[in-house]
Amino acid sequence: MQMLRKNICGIHTRFASLASYKMSSRHLGRAIAMQSLYEWDFNRKEREPSEEEIKDMISRNIREFGPGLEDASFVSELFLGVRGNLETIDGSIAKFAPEWPIDQITTVDRNILRIGVYELKFCENIPAKVAINEAIELAKTYGGESSGKFVNGVLGAMFKDLLAQGEVKEVDKQSPQEPAKES
């Protein structure tokens, strides 16, 4: 199967210049994980890629978009974490974006949300504020005109719900967190 290399939104072109920007290794890792999830999500409509194809895709994306990436394992951790918790993650997105069935959310926004939800719910070492802000930045960079606001709304509502249920990660107990504000 030939993996998706370019799409009509121009995501490939935007990724080609990622390495030239100075950005944190984790931010770049999230962007590459999003690209990999995009490819996987797009290609699995035809058939589910094998584990070997997935591993090759992630490695190729790291080589192409993040040469010298300090923490390449972070990309795989995000990808595999999202994929391994996909049902729970997509259920959370559906709960907090009820007007948008998961398959009607753009592929870019859907996978940015998946990373954000994964980091909010499953990554104990990533503060909620960081997870939300990083997802918003990815949405502003790679999504459509209103993607940042959409991602902020979904993840902000989810964070407030987690707080109301007392589901606060230890890293967030160190200092009170407020959901990100869209500027």
PDB file of C-alpha atoms in Angstrom:
ATOM      1  CA  MET A   1       0.000   0.000   0.000  1.00  0.00           C
ATOM      2  CA  GLN A   2       1.325   3.382  -0.890  1.00  0.00           C
ATOM      3  CA  MET A   3       1.109   5.685   2.125  1.00  0.00           C
ATOM      4  CA  LEU A   4      -0.422   9.101   1.777  1.00  0.00           C
ATOM      5  CA  ARG A   5       2.285  11.654   1.106  1.00  0.00           C
ATOM      6  CA  LYS A   6       0.318  14.751   0.240  1.00  0.00           C
ATOM      7  CA  ASN A   7      -3.223  15.997   0.593  1.00  0.00           C
ATOM      8  CA  ILE A   8      -5.371  18.806  -0.691  1.00  0.00           C
ATOM      9  CA  CYS A   9      -4.883  20.836   2.507  1.00  0.00           C
ATOM     10  CA  GLY A  10      -1.170  21.085   1.818  1.00  0.00           C
ATOM     11  CA  ILE A  11      -0.200  19.408   5.089  1.00  0.00           C
ATOM     12  CA  HIS A  12       2.824  17.775   3.446  1.00  0.00           C
ATOM     13  CA  THR A  13       4.166  21.147   2.318  1.00  0.00           C
ATOM     14  CA  ARG A  14       3.736  22.586   5.798  1.00  0.00           C
ATOM     15  CA  PHE A  15       5.540  19.627   7.358  1.00  0.00           C
ATOM     16  CA  ALA A  16       8.456  19.868   4.954  1.00  0.00           C
ATOM     17  CA  SER A  17       9.523  23.117   6.593  1.00  0.00           C
ATOM     18  CA  LEU A  18       9.071  21.989  10.204  1.00  0.00           C
ATOM     19  CA  ALA A  19      12.689  21.072  10.731  1.00  0.00           C
ATOM     20  CA  SER A  20      13.792  24.529   9.668  1.00  0.00           C
ATOM     21  CA  TYR A  21      11.874  26.180  12.516  1.00  0.00           C
ATOM     22  CA  LYS A  22      13.257  26.293  16.006  1.00  0.00           C
ATOM     23  CA  MET A  23      10.694  24.519  18.113  1.00  0.00           C
ATOM     24  CA  SER A  24      10.749  22.299  21.109  1.00  0.00           C
ATOM     25  CA  SER A  25      11.472  18.664  20.513  1.00  0.00           C
ATOM     26  CA  ARG A  26       8.113  17.713  22.036  1.00  0.00           C
ATOM     27  CA  HIS A  27       6.189  20.174  19.871  1.00  0.00           C
ATOM     28  CA  LEU A  28       7.897  18.797  16.769  1.00  0.00           C
ATOM     29  CA  GLY A  29       7.205  15.270  18.053  1.00  0.00           C
ATOM     30  CA  ARG A  30       3.500  16.096  18.381  1.00  0.00           C
ATOM     31  CA  ALA A  31       3.433  17.497  14.844  1.00  0.00           C
ATOM     32  CA  ILE A  32       5.078  14.359  13.458  1.00  0.00           C
ATOM     33  CA  ALA A  33       2.722  12.149  15.500  1.00  0.00           C
ATOM     34  CA  MET A  34      -0.202  14.092  14.033  1.00  0.00           C
ATOM     35  CA  GLN A  35       1.165  13.574  10.505  1.00  0.00           C
ATOM     36  CA  SER A  36       1.562   9.857  11.202  1.00  0.00           C
ATOM     37  CA  LEU A  37      -1.940   9.586  12.671  1.00  0.00           C
ATOM     38  CA  TYR A  38      -3.286  11.459   9.642  1.00  0.00           C
ATOM     39  CA  GLU A  39      -1.657   8.954   7.279  1.00  0.00           C
ATOM     40  CA  TRP A  40      -2.844   5.994   9.343  1.00  0.00           C
ATOM     41  CA  ASP A  41      -6.387   7.367   9.632  1.00  0.00           C
ATOM     42  CA  PHE A  42      -6.592   8.095   5.902  1.00  0.00           C
ATOM     43  CA  ASN A  43      -5.080   4.781   4.766  1.00  0.00           C
ATOM     44  CA  ARG A  44      -7.000   2.498   7.129  1.00  0.00           C
ATOM     45  CA  LYS A  45     -10.215   3.323   5.255  1.00  0.00           C
ATOM     46  CA  GLU A  46      -8.879   0.980   2.574  1.00  0.00           C
ATOM     47  CA  ARG A  47      -7.301  -1.537   4.949  1.00  0.00           C
ATOM     48  CA  GLU A  48      -5.611  -1.485   8.351  1.00  0.00           C
ATOM     49  CA  PRO A  49      -1.834  -1.105   7.891  1.00  0.00           C
ATOM     50  CA  SER A  50       0.303  -3.849   9.425  1.00  0.00           C
ATOM     51  CA  GLU A  51       2.407  -3.201  12.517  1.00  0.00           C
ATOM     52  CA  GLU A  52       5.506  -3.208  10.303  1.00  0.00           C
ATOM     53  CA  GLU A  53       3.972  -0.656   7.925  1.00  0.00           C
ATOM     54  CA  ILE A  54       3.067   1.553  10.884  1.00  0.00           C
ATOM     55  CA  LYS A  55       6.578   1.320  12.313  1.00  0.00           C
ATOM     56  CA  ASP A  56       8.047   2.160   8.886  1.00  0.00           C
ATOM     57  CA  MET A  57       5.646   5.087   8.441  1.00  0.00           C
ATOM     58  CA  ILE A  58       6.563   6.608  11.813  1.00  0.00           C
ATOM     59  CA  SER A  59      10.298   6.127  11.144  1.00  0.00           C
ATOM     60  CA  ARG A  60       9.979   7.683   7.687  1.00  0.00           C
ATOM     61  CA  ASN A  61       8.080  10.676   9.050  1.00  0.00           C
ATOM     62  CA  ILE A  62      10.682  11.218  11.756  1.00  0.00           C
ATOM     63  CA  ARG A  63      13.510  11.031   9.191  1.00  0.00           C
ATOM     64  CA  GLU A  64      11.721  13.347   6.760  1.00  0.00           C
ATOM     65  CA  PHE A  65      10.216  15.921   9.114  1.00  0.00           C
ATOM     66  CA  GLY A  66      12.376  15.741  12.225  1.00  0.00           C
ATOM     67  CA  PRO A  67      15.955  14.816  11.434  1.00  0.00           C
ATOM     68  CA  GLY A  68      17.894  14.998  14.658  1.00  0.00           C
ATOM     69  CA  LEU A  69      14.736  14.955  16.762  1.00  0.00           C
ATOM     70  CA  GLU A  70      15.939  14.619  20.353  1.00  0.00           C
ATOM     71  CA  ASP A  71      13.122  12.374  21.590  1.00  0.00           C
ATOM     72  CA  ALA A  72      11.936  10.295  18.638  1.00  0.00           C
ATOM     73  CA  SER A  73      10.347   7.761  21.001  1.00  0.00           C
ATOM     74  CA  PHE A  74       7.799  10.452  21.974  1.00  0.00           C
ATOM     75  CA  VAL A  75       6.317  10.266  18.454  1.00  0.00           C
ATOM     76  CA  SER A  76       5.796   6.506  18.722  1.00  0.00           C
ATOM     77  CA  GLU A  77       4.457   6.859  22.269  1.00  0.00           C
ATOM     78  CA  LEU A  78       1.811   9.352  21.121  1.00  0.00           C
ATOM     79  CA  PHE A  79       0.871   7.381  18.008  1.00  0.00           C
ATOM     80  CA  LEU A  80       0.611   4.035  19.769  1.00  0.00           C
ATOM     81  CA  GLY A  81      -1.123   5.581  22.791  1.00  0.00           C
ATOM     82  CA  VAL A  82      -3.789   7.173  20.617  1.00  0.00           C
ATOM     83  CA  ARG A  83      -4.257   4.017  18.571  1.00  0.00           C
ATOM     84  CA  GLY A  84      -4.378   1.816  21.654  1.00  0.00           C
ATOM     85  CA  ASN A  85      -7.023   3.988  23.344  1.00  0.00           C
ATOM     86  CA  LEU A  86      -8.903   4.999  20.205  1.00  0.00           C
ATOM     87  CA  GLU A  87     -12.361   3.865  21.310  1.00  0.00           C
ATOM     88  CA  THR A  88     -12.159   5.765  24.607  1.00  0.00           C
ATOM     89  CA  ILE A  89     -10.620   8.822  22.943  1.00  0.00           C
ATOM     90  CA  ASP A  90     -13.193   8.964  20.147  1.00  0.00           C
ATOM     91  CA  GLY A  91     -15.971   8.464  22.714  1.00  0.00           C
ATOM     92  CA  SER A  92     -14.670  11.467  24.653  1.00  0.00           C
ATOM     93  CA  ILE A  93     -14.532  13.582  21.516  1.00  0.00           C
ATOM     94  CA  ALA A  94     -18.089  12.564  20.628  1.00  0.00           C
ATOM     95  CA  LYS A  95     -19.265  13.495  24.134  1.00  0.00           C
ATOM     96  CA  PHE A  96     -17.760  16.981  24.001  1.00  0.00           C
ATOM     97  CA  ALA A  97     -18.432  17.688  20.308  1.00  0.00           C
ATOM     98  CA  PRO A  98     -21.936  16.203  19.984  1.00  0.00           C
ATOM     99  CA  GLU A  99     -22.788  18.283  16.909  1.00  0.00           C
ATOM    100  CA  TRP A 100     -19.793  16.797  15.091  1.00  0.00           C
ATOM    101  CA  PRO A 101     -19.822  13.026  14.509  1.00  0.00           C
ATOM    102  CA  ILE A 102     -16.228  11.794  14.635  1.00  0.00           C
ATOM    103  CA  ASP A 103     -16.159  10.870  10.944  1.00  0.00           C
ATOM    104  CA  GLN A 104     -17.350  14.383   9.984  1.00  0.00           C
ATOM    105  CA  ILE A 105     -14.512  16.172  11.795  1.00  0.00           C
ATOM    106  CA  THR A 106     -11.699  16.907   9.344  1.00  0.00           C
ATOM    107  CA  THR A 107      -8.932  14.318   9.440  1.00  0.00           C
ATOM    108  CA  VAL A 108      -6.421  16.907  10.663  1.00  0.00           C
ATOM    109  CA  ASP A 109      -8.658  18.231  13.460  1.00  0.00           C
ATOM    110  CA  ARG A 110      -9.760  14.727  14.448  1.00  0.00           C
ATOM    111  CA  ASN A 111      -6.181  13.576  14.951  1.00  0.00           C
ATOM    112  CA  ILE A 112      -5.121  16.750  16.746  1.00  0.00           C
ATOM    113  CA  LEU A 113      -8.057  16.205  19.113  1.00  0.00           C
ATOM    114  CA  ARG A 114      -7.033  12.569  19.564  1.00  0.00           C
ATOM    115  CA  ILE A 115      -3.540  13.623  20.629  1.00  0.00           C
ATOM    116  CA  GLY A 116      -4.976  16.276  22.971  1.00  0.00           C
ATOM    117  CA  VAL A 117      -7.430  13.839  24.565  1.00  0.00           C
ATOM    118  CA  TYR A 118      -4.721  11.199  24.909  1.00  0.00           C
ATOM    119  CA  GLU A 119      -2.436  13.664  26.675  1.00  0.00           C
ATOM    120  CA  LEU A 120      -5.256  14.974  28.889  1.00  0.00           C
ATOM    121  CA  LYS A 121      -6.526  11.573  29.980  1.00  0.00           C
ATOM    122  CA  PHE A 122      -3.620   9.143  29.731  1.00  0.00           C
ATOM    123  CA  CYS A 123      -0.311  11.039  30.096  1.00  0.00           C
ATOM    124  CA  GLU A 124       0.276  11.571  33.800  1.00  0.00           C
ATOM    125  CA  ASN A 125       3.441  13.625  33.247  1.00  0.00           C
ATOM    126  CA  ILE A 126       1.907  16.182  30.847  1.00  0.00           C
ATOM    127  CA  PRO A 127       0.012  19.057  32.491  1.00  0.00           C
ATOM    128  CA  ALA A 128      -3.491  19.655  31.158  1.00  0.00           C
ATOM    129  CA  LYS A 129      -2.633  23.229  30.195  1.00  0.00           C
ATOM    130  CA  VAL A 130       0.294  22.002  28.087  1.00  0.00           C
ATOM    131  CA  ALA A 131      -1.835  19.333  26.378  1.00  0.00           C
ATOM    132  CA  ILE A 132      -4.547  21.873  25.523  1.00  0.00           C
ATOM    133  CA  ASN A 133      -2.170  24.636  24.405  1.00  0.00           C
ATOM    134  CA  GLU A 134      -0.114  22.283  22.235  1.00  0.00           C
ATOM    135  CA  ALA A 135      -3.254  20.932  20.553  1.00  0.00           C
ATOM    136  CA  ILE A 136      -4.479  24.488  19.886  1.00  0.00           C
ATOM    137  CA  GLU A 137      -1.121  25.436  18.345  1.00  0.00           C
ATOM    138  CA  LEU A 138      -1.191  22.364  16.089  1.00  0.00           C
ATOM    139  CA  ALA A 139      -4.749  23.224  15.052  1.00  0.00           C
ATOM    140  CA  LYS A 140      -3.837  26.831  14.272  1.00  0.00           C
ATOM    141  CA  THR A 141      -0.849  25.707  12.209  1.00  0.00           C
ATOM    142  CA  TYR A 142      -2.263  22.704  10.335  1.00  0.00           C
ATOM    143  CA  GLY A 143      -6.032  22.995  10.586  1.00  0.00           C
ATOM    144  CA  GLY A 144      -8.593  25.283   9.061  1.00  0.00           C
ATOM    145  CA  GLU A 145      -9.462  28.840  10.003  1.00  0.00           C
ATOM    146  CA  SER A 146     -11.615  27.888  13.009  1.00  0.00           C
ATOM    147  CA  SER A 147      -9.701  24.753  14.046  1.00  0.00           C
ATOM    148  CA  GLY A 148      -7.956  26.417  17.003  1.00  0.00           C
ATOM    149  CA  LYS A 149     -11.269  27.543  18.491  1.00  0.00           C
ATOM    150  CA  PHE A 150     -12.880  24.160  17.861  1.00  0.00           C
ATOM    151  CA  VAL A 151     -10.025  22.229  19.503  1.00  0.00           C
ATOM    152  CA  ASN A 152      -9.945  24.691  22.414  1.00  0.00           C
ATOM    153  CA  GLY A 153     -13.690  24.324  22.940  1.00  0.00           C
ATOM    154  CA  VAL A 154     -13.658  20.529  22.937  1.00  0.00           C
ATOM    155  CA  LEU A 155     -10.554  20.097  25.109  1.00  0.00           C
ATOM    156  CA  GLY A 156     -11.510  22.961  27.443  1.00  0.00           C
ATOM    157  CA  ALA A 157     -14.939  21.415  28.072  1.00  0.00           C
ATOM    158  CA  MET A 158     -13.338  18.021  28.635  1.00  0.00           C
ATOM    159  CA  PHE A 159     -10.847  19.505  31.110  1.00  0.00           C
ATOM    160  CA  LYS A 160     -13.626  21.245  33.058  1.00  0.00           C
ATOM    161  CA  ASP A 161     -15.518  17.942  33.202  1.00  0.00           C
ATOM    162  CA  LEU A 162     -12.423  16.112  34.457  1.00  0.00           C
ATOM    163  CA  LEU A 163     -12.000  18.763  37.171  1.00  0.00           C
ATOM    164  CA  ALA A 164     -15.683  18.500  38.163  1.00  0.00           C
ATOM    165  CA  GLN A 165     -15.296  14.732  38.497  1.00  0.00           C
ATOM    166  CA  GLY A 166     -12.146  15.117  40.585  1.00  0.00           C
ATOM    167  CA  GLU A 167      -9.990  13.473  37.929  1.00  0.00           C
ATOM    168  CA  VAL A 168      -6.959  15.700  38.335  1.00  0.00           C
ATOM    169  CA  LYS A 169      -3.511  14.381  37.461  1.00  0.00           C
ATOM    170  CA  GLU A 170      -0.773  14.772  40.085  1.00  0.00           C
ATOM    171  CA  VAL A 171       1.168  17.084  37.766  1.00  0.00           C
ATOM    172  CA  ASP A 172      -1.869  19.419  37.690  1.00  0.00           C
ATOM    173  CA  LYS A 173      -2.252  19.417  41.472  1.00  0.00           C
ATOM    174  CA  GLN A 174       1.058  21.246  41.824  1.00  0.00           C
ATOM    175  CA  SER A 175      -0.547  24.457  40.571  1.00  0.00           C
ATOM    176  CA  PRO A 176      -4.146  25.151  39.640  1.00  0.00           C
ATOM    177  CA  GLN A 177      -4.733  24.922  35.899  1.00  0.00           C
ATOM    178  CA  GLU A 178      -7.212  26.836  33.804  1.00  0.00           C
ATOM    179  CA  PRO A 179      -8.186  25.698  30.356  1.00  0.00           C
ATOM    180  CA  ALA A 180      -6.437  27.534  27.544  1.00  0.00           C
ATOM    181  CA  LYS A 181      -8.038  30.693  26.230  1.00  0.00           C
ATOM    182  CA  GLU A 182      -8.273  31.318  22.503  1.00  0.00           C
ATOM    183  CA  SER A 183      -6.800  34.697  21.614  1.00  0.00           C
TER     184      SER A 183
END
